[in-house]
């Protein structure tokens, strides 16, 4: 149809043409289905589209005389279709149009998926028909998120979940058998350490905890134990230590030990650990990926056989990402590159200025030559991230005064969003541990973690400076 004819046709004709286009299109790539399912059937896109029309007497008469289609067949011809039945099925039960023209990915809000008949269900169970079964096992919106993260990380497959901790605990429960052994590093997120030290031992699981740079201790642990998985952040939280992924991969793979790197602080913009030799990469999607401090999400991607094991465990445990949260992650990741580039520049400049400031004792940032793992970060990372940790010259309360004195950042326990956040780990994460335990974990009372947002760098620095002047 030419442009002139389309214009002459008017909105009704255009709408009909659009519905016909929707009917005729076949979806060849069903997100969330296996390659076998994707390639073996086109039926996912062939269900007839529902013509949009108002509920009228004519529609009631038509449904009553012809039978109303539902998930298992038709309403008997003799049935009297009541308004309560129509309110459930009218306009939908004849088949839903597969939305292909929407610029943004639609939010698929359903807890379950129906099948036309038993034969179709069996075809699905045997991998000959591409679809979904139940919301905990997959969702079209969340599958788009998984595909995006998979491609960003260069992975074979990806699984998203309800939080970064859910991704981490599900991974460990899936890959570490009863009586297994884990290798992890000293500097890590407190809740990860807590799970490894208090929950896994109930299943007889033991752990070796190493300094991130101690390759000798790693070799020894691999020799002495049948290690189920090596798991470390890189950069770590809160001291931003970086592990030598290629060297660790060489040592671990010689013993058939898989490697999982938590890349939350790096993001795939700055570091692709799979390219460096990791088998799995984990993210708290709450942080940089979503990027707006409005979503809780987690993701793990990597080798398909490992993800299959983790997905099987995930299907049992739950921890499903809500499709609304999945949509917000998609929205956030559109600007991931722009945000991270800005945050990289801001953090590096602030780190340099802090290192020269007389009231700062030490700065922890992998982009600085003074950082113990700067040589590793230069090799593995394109940017050094948006988080700067530093130590104020003073005690706990002097440091707290500085935190209370800044005006732009929010005092909050997160990172990676558009707003700058500040925290004193002693107070916000380890206050219940007491001085001795904090010292054992390496958490100093004068330590600050500063997560750069996307504000103007000079505004942030002026704010830091005025607060430092008050202590």
Short mmCIF file of C-alpha atoms in Angstrom, two decimals:
data_model
loop_
_atom_site.label_atom_id
_atom_site.label_comp_id
_atom_site.label_asym_id
_atom_site.label_seq_id
_atom_site.Cartn_x
_atom_site.Cartn_y
_atom_site.Cartn_z
CA UNK A 1 0.00 0.00 0.00
CA UNK A 2 1.43 3.41 -0.99
CA UNK A 3 1.74 6.33 1.42
CA UNK A 4 -1.14 8.13 -0.27
CA UNK A 5 -3.38 5.08 -0.04
CA UNK A 6 -2.41 4.58 3.59
CA UNK A 7 -3.32 8.17 4.40
CA UNK A 8 -6.60 7.84 2.57
CA UNK A 9 -7.43 4.61 4.34
CA UNK A 10 -7.81 6.36 7.67
CA UNK A 11 -7.16 5.06 11.20
CA UNK A 12 -9.57 2.09 10.99
CA UNK A 13 -7.96 0.71 7.82
CA UNK A 14 -4.47 1.35 9.26
CA UNK A 15 -5.36 -0.50 12.43
CA UNK A 16 -6.64 -3.45 10.42
CA UNK A 17 -3.47 -3.42 8.34
CA UNK A 18 -1.41 -3.41 11.54
CA UNK A 19 -3.35 -6.37 12.91
CA UNK A 20 -2.82 -8.28 9.68
CA UNK A 21 0.91 -7.52 9.85
CA UNK A 22 0.95 -8.83 13.41
CA UNK A 23 -0.87 -11.98 12.26
CA UNK A 24 1.51 -12.60 9.39
CA UNK A 25 4.75 -12.11 11.29
CA UNK A 26 6.48 -15.20 12.63
CA UNK A 27 8.77 -14.95 15.64
CA UNK A 28 11.82 -17.02 14.74
CA UNK A 29 13.85 -16.29 17.86
CA UNK A 30 11.90 -17.09 21.01
CA UNK A 31 13.80 -15.51 23.89
CA UNK A 32 14.09 -17.78 26.85
CA UNK A 33 13.90 -21.01 24.88
CA UNK A 34 16.70 -23.36 24.01
CA UNK A 35 18.29 -23.22 20.56
CA UNK A 36 16.55 -26.50 19.78
CA UNK A 37 13.21 -25.00 20.68
CA UNK A 38 13.94 -21.83 18.74
CA UNK A 39 14.94 -23.63 15.58
CA UNK A 40 12.42 -26.45 15.61
CA UNK A 41 9.19 -24.45 15.60
CA UNK A 42 7.62 -21.21 14.41
CA UNK A 43 4.34 -21.81 16.19
CA UNK A 44 5.13 -19.27 18.93
CA UNK A 45 4.25 -16.49 16.49
CA UNK A 46 1.40 -18.18 14.61
CA UNK A 47 -1.43 -17.99 17.07
CA UNK A 48 -4.14 -15.81 15.54
CA UNK A 49 -4.24 -12.20 16.63
CA UNK A 50 -7.26 -10.99 18.52
CA UNK A 51 -9.20 -8.31 16.71
CA UNK A 52 -9.77 -5.41 19.09
CA UNK A 53 -13.44 -4.56 19.47
CA UNK A 54 -15.72 -3.35 22.21
CA UNK A 55 -17.81 -5.75 24.25
CA UNK A 56 -21.21 -5.32 22.63
CA UNK A 57 -24.46 -7.25 22.25
CA UNK A 58 -23.18 -8.53 18.90
CA UNK A 59 -20.02 -9.88 20.58
CA UNK A 60 -22.09 -11.51 23.33
CA UNK A 61 -24.33 -13.13 20.73
CA UNK A 62 -21.30 -14.25 18.72
CA UNK A 63 -19.59 -15.79 21.74
CA UNK A 64 -22.76 -17.47 22.88
CA UNK A 65 -23.49 -18.97 19.47
CA UNK A 66 -19.97 -19.91 18.38
CA UNK A 67 -18.40 -20.85 21.70
CA UNK A 68 -15.81 -18.87 23.67
CA UNK A 69 -12.25 -20.19 23.32
CA UNK A 70 -10.30 -20.68 26.50
CA UNK A 71 -7.10 -22.46 27.46
CA UNK A 72 -8.52 -25.98 26.99
CA UNK A 73 -11.10 -25.65 24.25
CA UNK A 74 -14.42 -23.90 23.84
CA UNK A 75 -17.39 -23.05 25.96
CA UNK A 76 -20.28 -25.37 24.99
CA UNK A 77 -22.65 -23.91 22.40
CA UNK A 78 -25.55 -24.22 24.81
CA UNK A 79 -23.85 -22.18 27.51
CA UNK A 80 -25.17 -18.73 28.38
CA UNK A 81 -22.17 -16.43 28.52
CA UNK A 82 -22.49 -14.17 31.53
CA UNK A 83 -20.77 -10.85 32.10
CA UNK A 84 -18.50 -12.35 34.76
CA UNK A 85 -17.19 -14.85 32.19
CA UNK A 86 -16.78 -12.19 29.54
CA UNK A 87 -14.88 -9.96 31.96
CA UNK A 88 -12.28 -12.74 32.27
CA UNK A 89 -12.02 -13.97 28.67
CA UNK A 90 -13.44 -11.42 26.20
CA UNK A 91 -10.89 -9.85 23.87
CA UNK A 92 -8.10 -12.19 24.98
CA UNK A 93 -9.04 -15.85 24.77
CA UNK A 94 -9.06 -15.95 20.97
CA UNK A 95 -5.29 -15.42 20.89
CA UNK A 96 -3.11 -12.48 21.82
CA UNK A 97 -1.22 -10.46 19.26
CA UNK A 98 2.54 -10.89 19.52
CA UNK A 99 3.87 -7.36 19.97
CA UNK A 100 6.71 -6.84 17.51
CA UNK A 101 6.47 -3.14 16.69
CA UNK A 102 7.00 -1.69 20.16
CA UNK A 103 10.29 0.21 20.32
CA UNK A 104 10.75 -0.69 23.99
CA UNK A 105 10.51 -4.23 25.30
CA UNK A 106 7.02 -4.80 26.73
CA UNK A 107 6.56 -5.83 30.35
CA UNK A 108 5.12 -9.34 30.32
CA UNK A 109 3.07 -9.56 33.50
CA UNK A 110 2.02 -13.16 33.82
CA UNK A 111 2.68 -15.85 36.37
CA UNK A 112 1.89 -18.73 34.02
CA UNK A 113 1.57 -19.60 30.31
CA UNK A 114 -1.14 -21.64 28.62
CA UNK A 115 -1.09 -24.30 25.92
CA UNK A 116 -3.68 -24.86 23.18
CA UNK A 117 -3.90 -28.58 23.83
CA UNK A 118 -2.06 -31.55 25.27
CA UNK A 119 -0.16 -32.15 22.05
CA UNK A 120 1.29 -28.64 22.21
CA UNK A 121 2.25 -29.13 25.85
CA UNK A 122 4.02 -32.40 25.05
CA UNK A 123 5.82 -30.70 22.16
CA UNK A 124 7.01 -28.04 24.62
CA UNK A 125 8.16 -30.65 27.12
CA UNK A 126 10.15 -32.39 24.37
CA UNK A 127 11.71 -29.18 23.08
CA UNK A 128 9.80 -29.06 19.80
CA UNK A 129 7.70 -26.03 20.67
CA UNK A 130 9.17 -22.80 21.94
CA UNK A 131 7.31 -21.15 24.78
CA UNK A 132 7.33 -20.72 28.56
CA UNK A 133 5.60 -22.75 31.23
CA UNK A 134 5.63 -20.92 34.58
CA UNK A 135 6.85 -17.52 35.69
CA UNK A 136 9.53 -18.85 38.01
CA UNK A 137 11.15 -20.69 35.10
CA UNK A 138 11.21 -17.80 32.64
CA UNK A 139 9.61 -14.64 31.34
CA UNK A 140 9.99 -12.86 27.97
CA UNK A 141 10.93 -9.54 29.59
CA UNK A 142 13.50 -11.01 31.95
CA UNK A 143 14.92 -13.11 29.13
CA UNK A 144 15.70 -9.93 27.18
CA UNK A 145 17.68 -8.72 30.21
CA UNK A 146 19.55 -12.01 30.28
CA UNK A 147 20.39 -11.75 26.60
CA UNK A 148 21.64 -8.18 26.98
CA UNK A 149 23.94 -9.06 29.90
CA UNK A 150 25.09 -12.22 28.13
CA UNK A 151 26.22 -10.24 25.12
CA UNK A 152 27.79 -7.49 27.21
CA UNK A 153 29.92 -10.08 29.03
CA UNK A 154 30.58 -12.31 26.02
CA UNK A 155 29.01 -15.28 27.82
CA UNK A 156 27.25 -18.38 26.56
CA UNK A 157 24.20 -17.94 28.79
CA UNK A 158 22.88 -15.74 31.59
CA UNK A 159 20.44 -16.02 34.48
CA UNK A 160 18.92 -13.04 36.29
CA UNK A 161 17.50 -13.23 39.78
CA UNK A 162 15.98 -11.15 42.53
CA UNK A 163 19.27 -9.80 43.96
CA UNK A 164 23.02 -10.09 43.76
CA UNK A 165 23.06 -12.14 46.97
CA UNK A 166 20.48 -14.49 45.50
CA UNK A 167 22.71 -14.96 42.45
CA UNK A 168 25.74 -15.64 44.65
CA UNK A 169 24.05 -18.05 47.07
CA UNK A 170 22.27 -19.93 44.29
CA UNK A 171 25.56 -20.31 42.41
CA UNK A 172 27.33 -21.67 45.47
CA UNK A 173 24.52 -24.07 46.37
CA UNK A 174 24.41 -25.33 42.78
CA UNK A 175 28.14 -25.85 42.27
CA UNK A 176 29.43 -26.81 45.73
CA UNK A 177 28.41 -30.28 46.93
CA UNK A 178 28.06 -31.33 50.56
CA UNK A 179 31.57 -31.62 51.93
CA UNK A 180 32.97 -29.45 49.15
CA UNK A 181 35.62 -26.75 49.42
CA UNK A 182 35.63 -23.11 48.30
CA UNK A 183 38.48 -20.67 47.76
CA UNK A 184 37.64 -17.02 48.28
CA UNK A 185 39.43 -13.78 49.17
CA UNK A 186 39.76 -11.73 52.34
CA UNK A 187 38.28 -8.49 51.07
CA UNK A 188 34.66 -9.14 50.10
CA UNK A 189 31.06 -8.16 50.68
CA UNK A 190 30.09 -8.95 54.25
CA UNK A 191 26.96 -10.98 53.43
CA UNK A 192 28.90 -13.18 51.01
CA UNK A 193 31.43 -13.89 53.75
CA UNK A 194 28.61 -14.55 56.19
CA UNK A 195 27.01 -17.11 53.89
CA UNK A 196 30.31 -18.92 53.31
CA UNK A 197 31.25 -18.94 56.98
CA UNK A 198 27.90 -19.64 58.67
CA UNK A 199 25.51 -21.33 56.21
CA UNK A 200 27.65 -23.56 54.01
CA UNK A 201 29.44 -25.21 56.97
CA UNK A 202 26.08 -26.75 57.91
CA UNK A 203 26.52 -28.87 54.76
CA UNK A 204 30.11 -29.72 55.60
CA UNK A 205 31.50 -27.14 53.18
CA UNK A 206 34.87 -25.64 54.11
CA UNK A 207 36.67 -22.59 52.74
CA UNK A 208 40.16 -21.23 52.23
CA UNK A 209 40.30 -17.44 52.50
CA UNK A 210 43.27 -15.85 50.74
CA UNK A 211 44.79 -12.46 50.18
CA UNK A 212 43.75 -11.55 46.62
CA UNK A 213 47.40 -11.40 45.47
CA UNK A 214 48.70 -14.56 47.20
CA UNK A 215 49.22 -16.96 44.30
CA UNK A 216 51.40 -19.25 46.42
CA UNK A 217 48.58 -19.81 48.90
CA UNK A 218 46.20 -20.42 46.00
CA UNK A 219 48.46 -23.12 44.57
CA UNK A 220 48.72 -24.74 47.99
CA UNK A 221 44.95 -24.73 48.53
CA UNK A 222 44.38 -26.29 45.11
CA UNK A 223 46.86 -29.04 45.96
CA UNK A 224 45.44 -29.77 49.40
CA UNK A 225 41.73 -29.70 48.56
CA UNK A 226 39.32 -30.86 45.90
CA UNK A 227 38.11 -27.31 45.24
CA UNK A 228 34.55 -26.90 43.99
CA UNK A 229 34.82 -23.25 42.97
CA UNK A 230 37.09 -20.19 43.23
CA UNK A 231 35.00 -17.12 43.99
CA UNK A 232 36.24 -13.54 44.30
CA UNK A 233 35.18 -10.01 43.60
CA UNK A 234 37.37 -7.91 41.32
CA UNK A 235 37.56 -5.10 42.25
CA UNK A 236 36.69 -6.09 45.82
CA UNK A 237 34.58 -4.33 48.42
CA UNK A 238 35.63 -1.99 50.02
CA UNK A 239 39.39 -1.83 49.31
CA UNK A 240 39.05 -2.33 45.54
CA UNK A 241 41.64 -5.11 45.31
CA UNK A 242 41.96 -6.69 41.86
CA UNK A 243 42.71 -10.37 41.30
CA UNK A 244 44.90 -11.62 38.45
CA UNK A 245 42.17 -13.46 36.55
CA UNK A 246 44.39 -15.01 33.80
CA UNK A 247 46.86 -16.39 36.36
CA UNK A 248 44.08 -17.68 38.61
CA UNK A 249 42.41 -19.29 35.59
CA UNK A 250 45.65 -21.03 34.68
CA UNK A 251 46.06 -22.47 38.18
CA UNK A 252 42.42 -23.38 38.77
CA UNK A 253 41.71 -24.90 35.38
CA UNK A 254 44.71 -27.20 35.78
CA UNK A 255 42.74 -28.69 38.69
CA UNK A 256 39.35 -28.53 36.89
CA UNK A 257 38.17 -25.85 39.31
CA UNK A 258 35.68 -23.31 37.88
CA UNK A 259 36.23 -19.60 38.53
CA UNK A 260 33.48 -17.12 39.36
CA UNK A 261 34.32 -13.41 39.41
CA UNK A 262 31.95 -10.89 40.93
CA UNK A 263 32.25 -8.01 38.48
CA UNK A 264 29.76 -5.67 40.14
CA UNK A 265 32.30 -2.90 40.79
CA UNK A 266 33.84 -3.26 37.32
CA UNK A 267 30.79 -3.66 35.06
CA UNK A 268 31.25 -5.21 31.60
CA UNK A 269 32.10 -1.73 30.33
CA UNK A 270 35.38 -1.76 32.27
CA UNK A 271 36.17 -5.47 32.46
CA UNK A 272 35.04 -8.69 30.79
CA UNK A 273 36.34 -11.41 33.09
CA UNK A 274 35.23 -14.22 30.77
CA UNK A 275 37.64 -12.93 28.14
CA UNK A 276 40.34 -13.11 30.82
CA UNK A 277 39.63 -16.76 31.62
CA UNK A 278 36.76 -16.76 34.14
CA UNK A 279 34.04 -19.37 33.76
CA UNK A 280 31.34 -17.26 35.42
CA UNK A 281 30.74 -13.57 36.08
CA UNK A 282 28.31 -12.41 38.73
CA UNK A 283 26.68 -8.99 39.16
CA UNK A 284 24.53 -7.24 41.66
CA UNK A 285 22.29 -5.71 39.00
CA UNK A 286 21.06 -3.34 41.69
CA UNK A 287 24.23 -1.33 41.24
CA UNK A 288 25.67 -0.13 37.92
CA UNK A 289 23.59 -2.27 35.56
CA UNK A 290 20.24 -0.84 36.65
CA UNK A 291 21.98 2.34 37.72
CA UNK A 292 19.16 4.36 39.25
CA UNK A 293 18.86 3.06 42.82
CA UNK A 294 15.35 1.78 42.15
CA UNK A 295 15.82 -1.95 41.46
CA UNK A 296 16.98 -5.03 43.33
CA UNK A 297 18.40 -7.58 40.89
CA UNK A 298 21.20 -10.06 40.37
CA UNK A 299 22.76 -11.78 37.37
CA UNK A 300 25.21 -14.57 36.68
CA UNK A 301 26.51 -15.44 33.25
CA UNK A 302 29.13 -17.68 31.73
CA UNK A 303 29.48 -21.22 30.40
CA UNK A 304 26.16 -22.76 29.45
CA UNK A 305 26.70 -26.03 31.34
CA UNK A 306 27.40 -24.17 34.58
CA UNK A 307 24.48 -21.79 34.07
CA UNK A 308 22.23 -24.80 33.46
CA UNK A 309 23.18 -26.19 36.88
CA UNK A 310 22.60 -22.81 38.52
CA UNK A 311 19.29 -22.33 36.70
CA UNK A 312 18.08 -25.74 37.91
CA UNK A 313 18.84 -24.74 41.49
CA UNK A 314 17.25 -21.32 40.92
CA UNK A 315 14.04 -22.99 39.71
CA UNK A 316 13.86 -24.82 43.04
CA UNK A 317 14.84 -21.95 45.34
CA UNK A 318 12.94 -19.16 43.60
CA UNK A 319 14.42 -15.68 43.76
CA UNK A 320 12.71 -14.74 40.50
CA UNK A 321 13.17 -11.25 39.10
CA UNK A 322 9.89 -9.39 38.72
CA UNK A 323 9.22 -8.34 35.09
CA UNK A 324 8.76 -4.71 36.16
CA UNK A 325 12.23 -4.78 37.70
CA UNK A 326 13.51 -6.45 34.53
CA UNK A 327 12.12 -3.59 32.48
CA UNK A 328 13.80 -1.04 34.76
CA UNK A 329 17.08 -2.91 34.31
CA UNK A 330 16.67 -2.74 30.54
CA UNK A 331 15.95 0.96 30.79
CA UNK A 332 19.01 1.47 32.98
CA UNK A 333 21.39 -0.53 30.81
CA UNK A 334 20.62 1.65 27.80
CA UNK A 335 22.85 4.32 29.37
CA UNK A 336 25.34 1.99 31.08
CA UNK A 337 28.25 3.02 28.87
CA UNK A 338 27.58 6.74 29.26
CA UNK A 339 27.15 6.53 33.02
CA UNK A 340 30.18 4.35 33.68
CA UNK A 341 32.44 6.47 31.48
CA UNK A 342 31.44 9.56 33.44
CA UNK A 343 31.79 7.80 36.78
CA UNK A 344 35.23 6.47 35.81
CA UNK A 345 36.49 9.97 35.06
CA UNK A 346 34.96 11.48 38.17
CA UNK A 347 36.31 8.80 40.51
CA UNK A 348 39.83 8.93 39.07
CA UNK A 349 40.02 12.71 39.39
CA UNK A 350 38.63 12.70 42.94
CA UNK A 351 41.07 9.92 43.90
CA UNK A 352 44.01 11.96 42.59
CA UNK A 353 42.91 15.09 44.46
CA UNK A 354 42.23 13.19 47.69
CA UNK A 355 45.68 11.65 47.57
CA UNK A 356 47.18 15.14 47.63
CA UNK A 357 44.94 16.40 50.44
CA UNK A 358 46.65 16.82 53.85
CA UNK A 359 43.62 15.53 55.77
CA UNK A 360 43.51 12.23 53.88
CA UNK A 361 45.71 9.42 55.17
CA UNK A 362 45.34 6.95 52.30
CA UNK A 363 43.34 6.49 49.09
CA UNK A 364 42.28 3.08 47.75
CA UNK A 365 41.61 3.27 44.01
CA UNK A 366 42.97 0.84 41.38
CA UNK A 367 43.56 3.68 38.94
CA UNK A 368 46.26 5.15 41.18
CA UNK A 369 49.88 3.91 40.91
CA UNK A 370 49.91 3.72 44.72
CA UNK A 371 47.28 0.97 44.73
CA UNK A 372 48.80 -2.50 45.34
CA UNK A 373 46.99 -3.99 42.32
CA UNK A 374 47.38 -1.06 39.93
CA UNK A 375 49.49 -3.18 37.56
CA UNK A 376 46.73 -5.81 37.37
CA UNK A 377 43.99 -3.22 36.91
CA UNK A 378 45.89 -1.61 34.02
CA UNK A 379 46.06 -4.97 32.23
CA UNK A 380 42.50 -6.10 32.88
CA UNK A 381 40.37 -2.96 32.98
CA UNK A 382 39.49 -0.26 30.47
CA UNK A 383 38.37 2.03 33.30
CA UNK A 384 38.80 1.79 37.05
CA UNK A 385 35.24 2.23 38.25
CA UNK A 386 33.22 4.84 40.07
CA UNK A 387 34.00 3.93 43.68
CA UNK A 388 36.80 5.54 45.71
CA UNK A 389 37.66 4.34 49.22
CA UNK A 390 39.83 6.52 51.43
CA UNK A 391 40.96 6.96 55.02
CA UNK A 392 40.50 10.25 56.84
CA UNK A 393 43.20 11.45 59.23
CA UNK A 394 41.33 11.01 62.46
CA UNK A 395 39.26 8.59 64.52
CA UNK A 396 35.76 7.18 64.05
CA UNK A 397 34.00 10.38 65.12
CA UNK A 398 36.22 12.70 63.10
CA UNK A 399 35.39 10.57 60.09
CA UNK A 400 31.69 10.62 60.95
CA UNK A 401 31.83 14.41 61.12
CA UNK A 402 33.20 14.48 57.58
CA UNK A 403 30.41 12.16 56.38
CA UNK A 404 27.79 14.34 58.03
CA UNK A 405 29.36 17.46 56.55
CA UNK A 406 29.01 16.65 52.84
CA UNK A 407 25.88 18.04 51.21
CA UNK A 408 25.52 16.30 47.85
CA UNK A 409 25.96 12.57 48.58
CA UNK A 410 23.36 10.54 50.39
CA UNK A 411 24.46 8.40 53.34
CA UNK A 412 23.37 5.02 52.01
CA UNK A 413 24.70 1.45 51.59
CA UNK A 414 24.90 0.99 47.85
CA UNK A 415 26.79 2.16 44.77
CA UNK A 416 26.65 2.51 41.02
CA UNK A 417 23.57 4.71 40.71
CA UNK A 418 23.18 8.18 39.28
CA UNK A 419 23.23 9.74 42.76
CA UNK A 420 26.53 9.93 44.64
CA UNK A 421 26.46 7.90 47.85
CA UNK A 422 28.79 7.94 50.84
CA UNK A 423 29.22 5.51 53.71
CA UNK A 424 31.46 4.77 56.67
CA UNK A 425 31.67 0.93 56.58
CA UNK A 426 32.31 0.74 60.33
CA UNK A 427 28.93 2.35 61.00
CA UNK A 428 26.75 1.22 58.12
CA UNK A 429 27.90 -2.38 57.69
CA UNK A 430 29.94 -3.50 60.70
CA UNK A 431 28.59 -1.56 63.69
CA UNK A 432 27.29 -4.77 65.27
CA UNK A 433 30.67 -6.50 65.05
CA UNK A 434 32.65 -4.52 67.61
CA UNK A 435 36.20 -3.13 67.25
CA UNK A 436 38.04 -6.46 67.46
CA UNK A 437 36.04 -8.20 64.75
CA UNK A 438 36.17 -5.12 62.54
CA UNK A 439 39.95 -5.09 62.89
CA UNK A 440 40.08 -8.78 61.99
CA UNK A 441 38.16 -8.05 58.79
CA UNK A 442 40.41 -5.08 58.02
CA UNK A 443 37.62 -2.52 58.43
CA UNK A 444 39.10 0.69 59.79
CA UNK A 445 37.06 3.24 61.70
CA UNK A 446 38.35 6.07 59.50
CA UNK A 447 37.50 4.34 56.20
CA UNK A 448 35.10 6.01 53.76
CA UNK A 449 33.54 4.46 50.65
CA UNK A 450 32.50 7.12 48.13
CA UNK A 451 30.42 6.01 45.15
CA UNK A 452 30.39 8.63 42.42
CA UNK A 453 27.14 9.41 40.65
CA UNK A 454 26.78 11.43 37.47
CA UNK A 455 26.88 14.89 39.05
CA UNK A 456 29.40 17.50 37.95
CA UNK A 457 32.86 16.66 39.27
CA UNK A 458 33.64 20.20 40.44
CA UNK A 459 30.44 20.33 42.48
CA UNK A 460 31.38 17.04 44.13
CA UNK A 461 34.94 18.14 44.82
CA UNK A 462 33.89 21.50 46.26
CA UNK A 463 31.52 19.62 48.55
CA UNK A 464 34.25 17.22 49.69
CA UNK A 465 36.63 20.10 50.27
CA UNK A 466 34.27 22.14 52.41
CA UNK A 467 33.52 19.12 54.59
CA UNK A 468 37.22 18.31 55.03
CA UNK A 469 37.81 21.89 56.14
CA UNK A 470 35.40 21.36 59.04
CA UNK A 471 37.34 18.50 60.64
#
